[in-house]
Coordinates of C-alpha atoms and ligand atoms in Angstrom, one line a residue:
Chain A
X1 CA -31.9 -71.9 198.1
X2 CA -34.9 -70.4 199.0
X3 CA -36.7 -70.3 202.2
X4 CA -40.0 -68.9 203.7
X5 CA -41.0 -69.3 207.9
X6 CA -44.6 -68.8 208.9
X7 CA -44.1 -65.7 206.5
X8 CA -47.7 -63.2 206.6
X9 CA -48.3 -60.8 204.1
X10 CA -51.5 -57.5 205.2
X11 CA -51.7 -55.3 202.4
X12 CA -52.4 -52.0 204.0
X13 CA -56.0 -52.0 202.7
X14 CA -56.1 -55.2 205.0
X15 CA -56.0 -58.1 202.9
X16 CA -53.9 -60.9 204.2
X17 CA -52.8 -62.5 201.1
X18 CA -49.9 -65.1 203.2
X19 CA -51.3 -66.3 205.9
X20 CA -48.4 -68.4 207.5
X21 CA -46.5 -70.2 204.7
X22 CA -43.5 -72.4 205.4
X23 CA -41.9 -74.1 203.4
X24 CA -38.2 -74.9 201.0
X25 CA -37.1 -75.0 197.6
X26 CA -33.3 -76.7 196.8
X27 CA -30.6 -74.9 194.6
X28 CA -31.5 -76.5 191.3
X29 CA -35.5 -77.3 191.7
X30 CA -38.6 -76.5 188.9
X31 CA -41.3 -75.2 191.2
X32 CA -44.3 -74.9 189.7
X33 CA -47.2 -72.8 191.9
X34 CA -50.3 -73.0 191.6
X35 CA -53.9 -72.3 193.3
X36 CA -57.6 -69.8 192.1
X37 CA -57.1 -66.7 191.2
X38 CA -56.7 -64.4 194.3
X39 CA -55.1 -67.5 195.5
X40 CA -51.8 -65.7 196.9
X41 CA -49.5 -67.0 194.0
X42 CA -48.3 -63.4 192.9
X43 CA -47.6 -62.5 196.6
X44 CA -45.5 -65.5 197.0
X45 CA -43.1 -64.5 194.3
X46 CA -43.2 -60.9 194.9
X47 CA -41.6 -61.6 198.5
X48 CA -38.7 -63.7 196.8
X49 CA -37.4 -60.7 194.7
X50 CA -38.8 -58.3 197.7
X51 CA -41.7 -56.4 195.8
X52 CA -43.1 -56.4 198.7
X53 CA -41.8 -57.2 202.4
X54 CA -43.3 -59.8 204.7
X55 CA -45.2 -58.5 207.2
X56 CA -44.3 -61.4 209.8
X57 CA -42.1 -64.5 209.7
X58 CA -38.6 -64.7 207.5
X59 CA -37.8 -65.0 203.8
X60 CA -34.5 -65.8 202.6
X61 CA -33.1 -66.0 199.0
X62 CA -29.5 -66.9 198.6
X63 CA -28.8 -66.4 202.1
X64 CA -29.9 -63.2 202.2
X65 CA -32.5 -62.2 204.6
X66 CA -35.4 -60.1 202.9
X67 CA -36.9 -59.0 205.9
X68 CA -33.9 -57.6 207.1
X69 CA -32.9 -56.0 204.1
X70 CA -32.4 -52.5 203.5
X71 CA -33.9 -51.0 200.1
X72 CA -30.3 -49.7 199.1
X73 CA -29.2 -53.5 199.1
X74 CA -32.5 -54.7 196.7
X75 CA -30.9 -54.3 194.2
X76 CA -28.0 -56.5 194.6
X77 CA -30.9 -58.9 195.6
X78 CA -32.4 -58.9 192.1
X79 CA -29.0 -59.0 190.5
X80 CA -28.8 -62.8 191.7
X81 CA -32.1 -63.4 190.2
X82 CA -34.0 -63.6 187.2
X83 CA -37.7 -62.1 187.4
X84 CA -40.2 -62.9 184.0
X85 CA -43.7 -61.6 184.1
X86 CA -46.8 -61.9 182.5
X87 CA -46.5 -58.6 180.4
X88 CA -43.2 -58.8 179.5
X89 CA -42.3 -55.7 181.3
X90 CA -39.6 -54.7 178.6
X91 CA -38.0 -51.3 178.0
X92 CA -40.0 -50.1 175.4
X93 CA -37.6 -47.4 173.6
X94 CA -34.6 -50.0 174.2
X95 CA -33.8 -52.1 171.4
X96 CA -33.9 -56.1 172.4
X97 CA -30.6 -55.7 172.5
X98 CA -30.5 -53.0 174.9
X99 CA -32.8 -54.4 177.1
X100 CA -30.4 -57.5 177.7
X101 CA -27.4 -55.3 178.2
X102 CA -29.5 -52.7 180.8
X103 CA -28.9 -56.0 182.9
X104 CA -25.0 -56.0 182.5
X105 CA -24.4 -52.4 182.4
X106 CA -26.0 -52.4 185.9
X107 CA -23.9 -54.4 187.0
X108 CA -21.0 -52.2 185.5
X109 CA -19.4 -55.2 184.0
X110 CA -17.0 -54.7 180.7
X111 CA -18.2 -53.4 177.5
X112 CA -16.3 -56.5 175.8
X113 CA -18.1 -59.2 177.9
X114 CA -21.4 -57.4 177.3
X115 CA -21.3 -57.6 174.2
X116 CA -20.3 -61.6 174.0
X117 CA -22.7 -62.4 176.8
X118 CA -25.7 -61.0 175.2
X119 CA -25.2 -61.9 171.7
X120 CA -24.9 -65.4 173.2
X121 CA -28.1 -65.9 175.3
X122 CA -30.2 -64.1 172.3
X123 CA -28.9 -67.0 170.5
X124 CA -29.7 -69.1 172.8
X125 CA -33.6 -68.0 173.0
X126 CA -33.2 -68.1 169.3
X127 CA -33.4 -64.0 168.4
X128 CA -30.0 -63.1 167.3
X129 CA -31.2 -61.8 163.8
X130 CA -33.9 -59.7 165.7
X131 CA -31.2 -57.6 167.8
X132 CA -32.1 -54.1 166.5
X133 CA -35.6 -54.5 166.7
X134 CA -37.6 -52.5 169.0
X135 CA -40.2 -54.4 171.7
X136 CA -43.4 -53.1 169.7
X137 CA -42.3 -55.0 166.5
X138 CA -42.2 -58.2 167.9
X139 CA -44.8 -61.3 168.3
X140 CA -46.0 -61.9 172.1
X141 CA -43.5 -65.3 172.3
X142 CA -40.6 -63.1 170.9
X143 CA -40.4 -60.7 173.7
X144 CA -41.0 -63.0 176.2
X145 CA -37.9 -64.5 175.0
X146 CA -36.4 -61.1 175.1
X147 CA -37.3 -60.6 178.7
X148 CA -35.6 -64.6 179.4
X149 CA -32.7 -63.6 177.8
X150 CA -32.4 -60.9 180.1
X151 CA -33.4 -62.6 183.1
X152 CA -30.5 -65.3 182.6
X153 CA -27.8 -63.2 181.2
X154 CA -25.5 -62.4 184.5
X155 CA -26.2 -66.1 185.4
X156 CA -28.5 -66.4 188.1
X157 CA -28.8 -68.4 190.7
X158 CA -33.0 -68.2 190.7
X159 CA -35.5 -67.5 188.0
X160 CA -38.6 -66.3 189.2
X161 CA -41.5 -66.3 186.7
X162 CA -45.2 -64.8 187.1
X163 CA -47.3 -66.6 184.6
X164 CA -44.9 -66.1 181.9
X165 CA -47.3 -68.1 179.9
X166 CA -50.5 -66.0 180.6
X167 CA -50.6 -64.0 177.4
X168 CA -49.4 -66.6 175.1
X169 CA -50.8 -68.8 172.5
X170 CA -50.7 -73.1 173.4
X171 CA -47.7 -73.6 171.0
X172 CA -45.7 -70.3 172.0
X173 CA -46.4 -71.0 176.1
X174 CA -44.7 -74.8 174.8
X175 CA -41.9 -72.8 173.3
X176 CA -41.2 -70.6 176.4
X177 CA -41.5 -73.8 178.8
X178 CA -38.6 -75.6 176.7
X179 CA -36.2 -72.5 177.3
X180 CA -37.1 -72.7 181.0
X181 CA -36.8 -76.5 181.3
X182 CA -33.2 -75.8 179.4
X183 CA -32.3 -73.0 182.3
X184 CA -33.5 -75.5 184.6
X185 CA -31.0 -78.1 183.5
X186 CA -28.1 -75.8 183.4
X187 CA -28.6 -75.9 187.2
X188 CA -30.7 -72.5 188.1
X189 CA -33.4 -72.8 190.5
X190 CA -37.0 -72.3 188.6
X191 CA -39.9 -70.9 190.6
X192 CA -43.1 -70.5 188.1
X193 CA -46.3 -69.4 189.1
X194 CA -48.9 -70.4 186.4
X195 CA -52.4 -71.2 185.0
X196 CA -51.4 -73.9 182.8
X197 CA -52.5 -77.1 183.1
X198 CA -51.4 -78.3 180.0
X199 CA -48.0 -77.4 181.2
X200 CA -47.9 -78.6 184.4
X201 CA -49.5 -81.9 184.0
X202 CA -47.6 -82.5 181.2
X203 CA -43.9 -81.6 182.2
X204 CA -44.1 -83.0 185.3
X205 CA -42.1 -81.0 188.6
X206 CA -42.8 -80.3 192.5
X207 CA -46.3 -78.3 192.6
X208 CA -46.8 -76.3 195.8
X209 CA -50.5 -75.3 195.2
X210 CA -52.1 -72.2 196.9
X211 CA -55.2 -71.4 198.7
X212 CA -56.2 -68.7 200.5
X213 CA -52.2 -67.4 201.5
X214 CA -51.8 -71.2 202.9
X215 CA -50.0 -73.8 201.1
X216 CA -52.6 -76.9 200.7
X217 CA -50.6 -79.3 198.7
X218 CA -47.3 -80.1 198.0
X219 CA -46.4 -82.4 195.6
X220 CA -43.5 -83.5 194.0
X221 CA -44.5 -84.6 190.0
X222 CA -48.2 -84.0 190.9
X223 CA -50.6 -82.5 188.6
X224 CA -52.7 -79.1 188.1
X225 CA -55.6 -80.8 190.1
X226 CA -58.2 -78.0 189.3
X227 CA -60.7 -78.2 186.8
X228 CA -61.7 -75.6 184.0
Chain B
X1 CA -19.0 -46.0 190.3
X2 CA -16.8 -47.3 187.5
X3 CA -15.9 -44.5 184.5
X4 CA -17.2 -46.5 181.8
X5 CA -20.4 -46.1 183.9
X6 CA -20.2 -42.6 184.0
X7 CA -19.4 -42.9 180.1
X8 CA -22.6 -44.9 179.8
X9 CA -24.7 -42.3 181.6
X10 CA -23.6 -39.6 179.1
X11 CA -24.2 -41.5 176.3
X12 CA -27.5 -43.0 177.6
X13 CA -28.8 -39.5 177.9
X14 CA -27.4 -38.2 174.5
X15 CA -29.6 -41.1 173.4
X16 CA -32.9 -41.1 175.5
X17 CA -33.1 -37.1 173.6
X18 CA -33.5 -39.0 170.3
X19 CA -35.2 -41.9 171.4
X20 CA -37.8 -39.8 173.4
X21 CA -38.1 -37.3 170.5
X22 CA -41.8 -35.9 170.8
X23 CA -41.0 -35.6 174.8
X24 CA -37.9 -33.9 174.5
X25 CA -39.0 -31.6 172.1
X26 CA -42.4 -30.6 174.6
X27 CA -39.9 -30.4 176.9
X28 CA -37.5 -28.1 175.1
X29 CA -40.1 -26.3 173.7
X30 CA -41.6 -25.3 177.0
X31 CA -38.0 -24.6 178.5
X32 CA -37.7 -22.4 175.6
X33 CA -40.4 -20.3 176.3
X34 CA -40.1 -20.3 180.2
X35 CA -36.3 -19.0 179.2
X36 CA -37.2 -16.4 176.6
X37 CA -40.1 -14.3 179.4
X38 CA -36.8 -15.0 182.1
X39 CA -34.7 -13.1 179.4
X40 CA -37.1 -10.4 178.0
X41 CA -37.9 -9.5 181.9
X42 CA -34.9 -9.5 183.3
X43 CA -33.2 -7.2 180.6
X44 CA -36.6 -5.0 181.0
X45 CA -36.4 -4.9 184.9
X46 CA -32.4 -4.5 184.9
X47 CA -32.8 -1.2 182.8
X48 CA -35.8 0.3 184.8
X49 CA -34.0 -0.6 188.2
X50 CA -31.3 1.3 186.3
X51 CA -33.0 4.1 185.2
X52 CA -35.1 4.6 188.6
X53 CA -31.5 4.9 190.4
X54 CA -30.3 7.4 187.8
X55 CA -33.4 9.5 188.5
X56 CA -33.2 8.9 192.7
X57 CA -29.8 10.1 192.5
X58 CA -29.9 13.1 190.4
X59 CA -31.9 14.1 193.5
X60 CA -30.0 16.5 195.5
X61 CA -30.3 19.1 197.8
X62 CA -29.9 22.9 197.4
X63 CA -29.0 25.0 200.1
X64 CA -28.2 28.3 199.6
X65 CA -26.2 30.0 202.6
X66 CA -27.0 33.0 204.0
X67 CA -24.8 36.3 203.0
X68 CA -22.2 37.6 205.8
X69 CA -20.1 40.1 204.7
X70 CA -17.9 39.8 206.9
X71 CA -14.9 37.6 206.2
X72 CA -14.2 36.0 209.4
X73 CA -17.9 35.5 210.6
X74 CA -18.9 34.3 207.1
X75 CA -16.2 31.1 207.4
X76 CA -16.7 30.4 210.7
X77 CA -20.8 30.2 209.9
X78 CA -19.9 28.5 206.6
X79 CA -17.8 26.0 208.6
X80 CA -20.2 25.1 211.5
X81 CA -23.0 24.8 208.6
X82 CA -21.2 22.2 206.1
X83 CA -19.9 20.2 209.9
X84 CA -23.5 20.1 211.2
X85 CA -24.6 18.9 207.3
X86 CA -22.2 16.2 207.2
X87 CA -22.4 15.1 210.7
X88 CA -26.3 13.9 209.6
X89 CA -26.8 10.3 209.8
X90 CA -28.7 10.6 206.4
X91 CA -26.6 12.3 204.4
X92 CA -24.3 10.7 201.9
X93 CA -22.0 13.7 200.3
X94 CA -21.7 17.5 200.7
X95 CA -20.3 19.6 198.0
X96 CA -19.7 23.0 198.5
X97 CA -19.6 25.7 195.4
X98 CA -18.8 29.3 195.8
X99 CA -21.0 32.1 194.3
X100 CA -18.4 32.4 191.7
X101 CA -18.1 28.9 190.7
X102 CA -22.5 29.0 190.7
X103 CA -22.3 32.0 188.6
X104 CA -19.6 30.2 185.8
X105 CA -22.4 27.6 185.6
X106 CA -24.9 30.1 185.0
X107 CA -23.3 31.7 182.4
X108 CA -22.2 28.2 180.9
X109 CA -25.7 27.3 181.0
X110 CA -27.8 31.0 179.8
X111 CA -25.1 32.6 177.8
X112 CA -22.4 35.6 177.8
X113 CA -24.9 38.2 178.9
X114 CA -24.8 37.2 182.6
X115 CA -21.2 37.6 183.3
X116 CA -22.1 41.7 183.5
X117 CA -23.2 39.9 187.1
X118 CA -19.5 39.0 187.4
X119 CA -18.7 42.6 189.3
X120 CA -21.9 42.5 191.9
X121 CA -22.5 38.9 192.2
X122 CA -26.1 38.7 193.1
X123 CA -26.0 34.5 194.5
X124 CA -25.3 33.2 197.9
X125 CA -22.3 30.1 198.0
X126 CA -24.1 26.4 197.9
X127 CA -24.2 23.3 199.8
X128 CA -24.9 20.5 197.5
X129 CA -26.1 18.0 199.8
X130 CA -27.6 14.1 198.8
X131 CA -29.4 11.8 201.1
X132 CA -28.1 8.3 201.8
X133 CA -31.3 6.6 200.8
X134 CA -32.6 9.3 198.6
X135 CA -36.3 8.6 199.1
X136 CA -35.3 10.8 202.3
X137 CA -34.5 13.6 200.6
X138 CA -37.6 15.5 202.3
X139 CA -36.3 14.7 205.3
X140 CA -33.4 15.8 204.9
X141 CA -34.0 18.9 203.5
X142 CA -36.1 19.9 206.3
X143 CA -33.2 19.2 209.3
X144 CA -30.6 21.5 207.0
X145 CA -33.8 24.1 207.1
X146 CA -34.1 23.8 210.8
X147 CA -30.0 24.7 211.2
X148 CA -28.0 28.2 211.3
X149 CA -27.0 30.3 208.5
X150 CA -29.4 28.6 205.7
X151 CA -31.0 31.1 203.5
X152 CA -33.3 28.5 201.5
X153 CA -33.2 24.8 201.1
X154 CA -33.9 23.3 197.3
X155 CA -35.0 20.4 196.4
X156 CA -37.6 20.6 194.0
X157 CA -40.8 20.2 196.5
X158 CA -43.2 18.4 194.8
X159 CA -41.8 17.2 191.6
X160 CA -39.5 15.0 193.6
X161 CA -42.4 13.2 195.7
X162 CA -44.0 12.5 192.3
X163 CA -40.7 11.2 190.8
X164 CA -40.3 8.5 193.6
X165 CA -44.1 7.5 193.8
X166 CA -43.5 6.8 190.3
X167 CA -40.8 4.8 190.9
X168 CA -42.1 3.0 193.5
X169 CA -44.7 1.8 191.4
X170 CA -42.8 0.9 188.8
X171 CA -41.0 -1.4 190.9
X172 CA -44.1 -2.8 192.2
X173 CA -45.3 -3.6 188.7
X174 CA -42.1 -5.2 188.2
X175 CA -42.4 -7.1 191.3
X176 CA -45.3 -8.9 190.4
X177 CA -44.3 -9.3 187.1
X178 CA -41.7 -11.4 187.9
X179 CA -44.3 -13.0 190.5
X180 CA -46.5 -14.3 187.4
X181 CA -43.5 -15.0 185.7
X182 CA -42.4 -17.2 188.2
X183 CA -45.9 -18.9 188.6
X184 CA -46.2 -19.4 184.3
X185 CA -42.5 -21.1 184.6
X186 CA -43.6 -23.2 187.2
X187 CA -46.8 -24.2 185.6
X188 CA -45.2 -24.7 182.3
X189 CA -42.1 -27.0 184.0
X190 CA -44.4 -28.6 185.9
X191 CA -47.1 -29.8 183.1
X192 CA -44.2 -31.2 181.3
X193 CA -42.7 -32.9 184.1
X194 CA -46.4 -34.2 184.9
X195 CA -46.1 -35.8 180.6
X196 CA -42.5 -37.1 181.2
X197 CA -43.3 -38.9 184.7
X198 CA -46.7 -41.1 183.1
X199 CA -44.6 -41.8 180.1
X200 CA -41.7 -43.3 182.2
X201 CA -43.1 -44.2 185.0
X202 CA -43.0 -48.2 184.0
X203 CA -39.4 -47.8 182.7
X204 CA -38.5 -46.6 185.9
X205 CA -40.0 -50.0 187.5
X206 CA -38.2 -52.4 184.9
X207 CA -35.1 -51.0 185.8
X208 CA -35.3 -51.2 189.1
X209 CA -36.7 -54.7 188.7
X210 CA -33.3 -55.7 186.8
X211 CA -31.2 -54.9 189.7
X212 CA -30.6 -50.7 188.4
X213 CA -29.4 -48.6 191.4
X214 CA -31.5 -45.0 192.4
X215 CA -28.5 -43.6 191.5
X216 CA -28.0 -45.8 187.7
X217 CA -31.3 -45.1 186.9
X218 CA -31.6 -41.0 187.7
X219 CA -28.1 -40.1 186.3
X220 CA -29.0 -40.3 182.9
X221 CA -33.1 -39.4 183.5
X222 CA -30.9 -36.1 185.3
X223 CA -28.0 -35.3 182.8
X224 CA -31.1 -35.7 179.8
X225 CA -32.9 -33.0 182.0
X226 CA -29.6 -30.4 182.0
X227 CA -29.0 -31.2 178.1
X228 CA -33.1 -30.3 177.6
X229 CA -32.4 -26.7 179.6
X230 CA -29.2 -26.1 177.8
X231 CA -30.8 -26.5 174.5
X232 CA -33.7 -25.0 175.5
X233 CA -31.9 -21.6 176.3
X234 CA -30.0 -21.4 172.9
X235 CA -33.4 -19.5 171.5
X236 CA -34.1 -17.5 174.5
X237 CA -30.4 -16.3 174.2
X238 CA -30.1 -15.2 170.7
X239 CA -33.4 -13.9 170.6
X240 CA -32.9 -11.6 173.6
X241 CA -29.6 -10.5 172.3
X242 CA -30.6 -9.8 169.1
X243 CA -33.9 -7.8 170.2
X244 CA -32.1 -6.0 172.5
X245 CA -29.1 -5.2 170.3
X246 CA -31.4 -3.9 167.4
X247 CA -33.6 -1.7 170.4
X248 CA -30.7 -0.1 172.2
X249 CA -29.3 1.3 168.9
X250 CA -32.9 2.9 168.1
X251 CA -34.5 3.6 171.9
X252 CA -30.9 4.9 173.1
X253 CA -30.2 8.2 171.3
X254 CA -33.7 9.4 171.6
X255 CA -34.1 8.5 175.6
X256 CA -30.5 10.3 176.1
X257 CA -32.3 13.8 174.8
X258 CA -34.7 13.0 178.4
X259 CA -31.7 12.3 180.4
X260 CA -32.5 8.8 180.7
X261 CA -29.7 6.1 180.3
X262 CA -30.6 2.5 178.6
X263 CA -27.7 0.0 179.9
X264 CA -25.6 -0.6 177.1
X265 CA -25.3 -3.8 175.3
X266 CA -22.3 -4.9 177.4
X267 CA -22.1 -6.2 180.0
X268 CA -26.1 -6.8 180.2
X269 CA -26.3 -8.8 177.4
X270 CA -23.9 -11.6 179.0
X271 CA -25.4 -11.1 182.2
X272 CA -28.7 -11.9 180.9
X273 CA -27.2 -15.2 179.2
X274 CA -25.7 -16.4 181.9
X275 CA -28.7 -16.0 183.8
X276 CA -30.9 -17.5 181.3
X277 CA -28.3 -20.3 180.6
X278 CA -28.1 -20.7 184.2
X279 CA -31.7 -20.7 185.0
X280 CA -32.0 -23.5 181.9
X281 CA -29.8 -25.8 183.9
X282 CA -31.4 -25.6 187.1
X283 CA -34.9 -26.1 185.6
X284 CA -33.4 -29.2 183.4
X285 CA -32.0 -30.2 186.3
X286 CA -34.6 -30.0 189.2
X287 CA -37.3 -30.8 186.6
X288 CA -35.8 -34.2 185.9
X289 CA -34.6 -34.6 189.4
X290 CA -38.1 -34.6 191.0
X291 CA -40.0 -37.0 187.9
X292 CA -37.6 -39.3 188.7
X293 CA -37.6 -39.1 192.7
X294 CA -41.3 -39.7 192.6
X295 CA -41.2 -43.3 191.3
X296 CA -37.6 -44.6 192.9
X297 CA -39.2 -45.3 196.2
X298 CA -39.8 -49.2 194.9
Ligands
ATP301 N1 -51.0 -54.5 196.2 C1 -52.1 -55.0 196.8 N2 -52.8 -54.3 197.6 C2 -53.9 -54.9 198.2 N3 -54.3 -56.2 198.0 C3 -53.6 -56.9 197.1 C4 -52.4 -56.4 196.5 N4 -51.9 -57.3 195.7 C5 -52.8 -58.4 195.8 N5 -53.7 -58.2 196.7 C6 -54.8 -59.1 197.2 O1 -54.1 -60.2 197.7 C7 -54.7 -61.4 197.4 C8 -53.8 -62.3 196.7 O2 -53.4 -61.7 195.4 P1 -52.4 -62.3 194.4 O3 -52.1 -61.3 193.4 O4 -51.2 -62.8 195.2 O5 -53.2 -63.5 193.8 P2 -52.8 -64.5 192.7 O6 -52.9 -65.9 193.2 O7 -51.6 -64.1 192.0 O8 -54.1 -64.3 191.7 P3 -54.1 -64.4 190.1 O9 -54.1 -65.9 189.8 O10 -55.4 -63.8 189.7 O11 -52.9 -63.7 189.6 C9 -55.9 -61.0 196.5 O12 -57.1 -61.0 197.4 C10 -55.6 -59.6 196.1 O13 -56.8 -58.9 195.9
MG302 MG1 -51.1 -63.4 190.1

């Protein structure tokens, strides 16, 4: 479960991106967020896997508290969760199936499980004859799947996702949306911020839309509702 | 931290040399160079400093006692002189040599045709007296001159000034030589750290975004640097050794016929290596250390 109270966010250059945002997501939701560039949308996630820290109010992921949270323990924070981005944001000297296993090692868990674990969820995004390949010789769709393979493989209990469609063709960004929609059904909280209305009018899930760091609509099975 | 972990650093690092191949060899490369001035210095430095202390103490001080005839006076003066010379606060050693013993040398020195000195020995019995710190020397020289029962003090006036102002800067010039050297290692490590850190900057970020530790991500980034400054004083090692091997067995003999003494091949050589193997560490090390510290702040 995730969980944000009157949460504020100043850069230090003094932009207030949150300006007060409340609100809950269940174990087990698709969240899609939305709102104009500028919007807020990126700040919101980047609190939930604590890029950055609230400057007011409370955040809490999991039960744990963000704002209380001490950098040592971030990363046991980001171990429970599963972060895609726009870029990818892959290991570029690892092979893809390095890049899954950084994930595991990290978590010092056993070489045999590793190797089981990540064969199976680069099955599962459909890349288990690509294994040896490095980032650079794949298509744009293809290391996105990469980087949700690696984002699920220690099973966790959130994916966070940052317009994980933004640099992808129509038919890939349908492709990706599937996988997620899958995760989703396996039981794992989805929280998606994106630009596509395609998507999100199509497949249709809670939409918490985003306007200048407030939350002006939120909806569950509504639609894009922003033209162009 | 588990032991398969630590495995996985050490193989992790083995790897990220290959995988990083044009950075690790700029890297190793500019180790490599760092190591080989730290190598050809320090073996040029260890033999001045070496040769500079030969020359300071060869300095010593004459002093010829005056002649008493009689026997009694003559070893009570003789005695009170060599107490008062060794109860100096600057004086290191006092040797005393009898007119006979001076006049053996003589003889051993200029030939047979002395010894017709041996019935009427002209010379006067010798204190042979060295300074503590032997730049002193004048000093010295000129408290044994103020004393009883000294006929002349020795100490080569003049030439012995000139021998230490040499020295001195000789030293100097090796001091700042070893300043610059300092400064061109630093600059060198420090442009190559400056390459590594913009290369890996984002990798630093991803892993950290996947959950990675401070301490899972630098261990391997740290264990790469000590392998780089390992490999990058094998060069610097053999070259050194080898130069210096090949130059002691020319430069020796000839510097012996001017007194002067090169330090032989061991123990400097393993000195030097250790040193340069040493200092390779430490720069692979620190190097690596402080790219890495720079982006873990996240
Ligand atoms: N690191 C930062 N430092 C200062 N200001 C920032 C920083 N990150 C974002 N901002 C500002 O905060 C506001 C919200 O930015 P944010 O990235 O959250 O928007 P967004 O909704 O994700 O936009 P987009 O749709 O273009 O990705 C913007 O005005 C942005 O300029
Ligand atoms: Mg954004």
């Amino acid at each position: 479960m995730i969980e944000m109270k009157k949460v504020t966010k100043k850069y230090p250059n003094g932009v207030v991106a949150m300006n007060g945002i409340s609100t809950k997501i269940k174990q087990g939701e698709f969240v899609y967020v939305v709102g104009p560039s500028g919007a807020g949308k990126s700040t919101f996630i980047k609190l939930m896997y604590r890029e950055e820290k609230a400057t007011s109010g409370e955040v809490m992921v999991n039960g744990i508290n963000l704002t209380t949270l001490k950098s040592a323990r971030v990363p046991h924070l980001r171990r429970q969760l599963g972060v895609v981005f726009q870029d990818f944001k892959l290991l570029p000297r690892l092979t893809v199936y390095e890049n899954v296993a950084y994930a595991m090692e990290v978590i010092e868990e056993e070489p045999k499980k590793i190797r089981e674990r990540v064969m199976e969820v680069l099955d599962l995004v459909g890349l288990k004859h690509k294994v040896r390949m490095l980032p650079t010789e794949l298509s744009g769709g293809e290391q996105q799947r990469v980087a949700i393979a690696r984002s699920i493989v220690n099973k966790p209990g959130v994916l966070i996702a940052d317009e994980p469609t933004g640099n992808l063709d129509p038919e890939t960004s349908w492709e990706i949306m599937d996988l997620f929609e899958e995760i989703n059904r396996n039981g794992t909280t989805v929280v998606m911020a994106t630009h596509n209305r395609d998507i999100v009018n199509t497949v249709r899930k809670r939409v918490i839309a985003i306007e200048g760091g407030l939350i002006v609509r939120d909806e569950y099975g509504g639609d894009y509702g922003y033209e162009g | 931290m588990k032991g398969r972990t630590i495995g996985r650093h050490f193989r992790e690092s083995f790897k990220s040399l290959g995988r990083n191949g044009w950075m690790t060899f700029a890297s190793f490369s500019a180790v490599t160079v760092t190591l080989i001035l730290v190598g050809v210095f320090s073996v040029i430095m260890m033999n001045l400093n070496h040769i500079a202390d030969d020359l300071e103490n060869d300095v010593e001080i004459r002093v010829l006692i005056e002649i008493i005839e009689e026997e009694g006076q003559k070893n009570a003066a003789e005695e009170q002189l060599l107490a008062q010379v060794q109860n100096m606060p600057d004086v290191a050693s006092v040797a005393y040599s009898t007119k006979e013993q001076e006049l053996e040398d003589l003889i051993k020195d200029f030939g047979e045709e002395l010894s017709l000195y041996e019935q009427s020995n002209p010379l006067h019995n010798v204190l042979y007296v060295k300074a503590i710190n032997p730049q002193q020397t004048a000093k010295v020289a000129e408290e044994i001159e103020k004393l009883d029962y000294t006929y002349e003090v020795l100490y080569g006036k003049g030439k012995v000034e000139n021998l230490f102002s040499f020295l001195n800067i000789s030293r100097n010039i090796g001091f700042i030589l070893i300043i610059g050297l300092l400064f061109t290692a630093m600059f060198l490590i420090s442009n190559t750290i400056r390459i590594t850190i913009f290369a890996r900057r984002e990798e630093i970020e991803i892993m950290k975004l996947v959950g990675a530790t401070n301490s899972f991500v630098r261990i391997p980034f740290v264990l790469e640097g000590i392998w780089i400054g390992l490999l990058g004083s094998i060069i610097p090692v053999i070259v050194v050794s080898i130069t210096y091997y090949k130059l002691y067995d020319i430069l020796a003999p000839r510097l012996r016929g001017n007194m002067l003494e090169l330090l032989p091949v061991t123990p400097l050589l393993y000195q030097v290596s250790v040193l340069v193997i040493g200092i390779g560490l430490i720069i692979g090390m620190w190097g690596s250390f402080m790219s890495v510290r720079k982006f873990l702040k996240v």
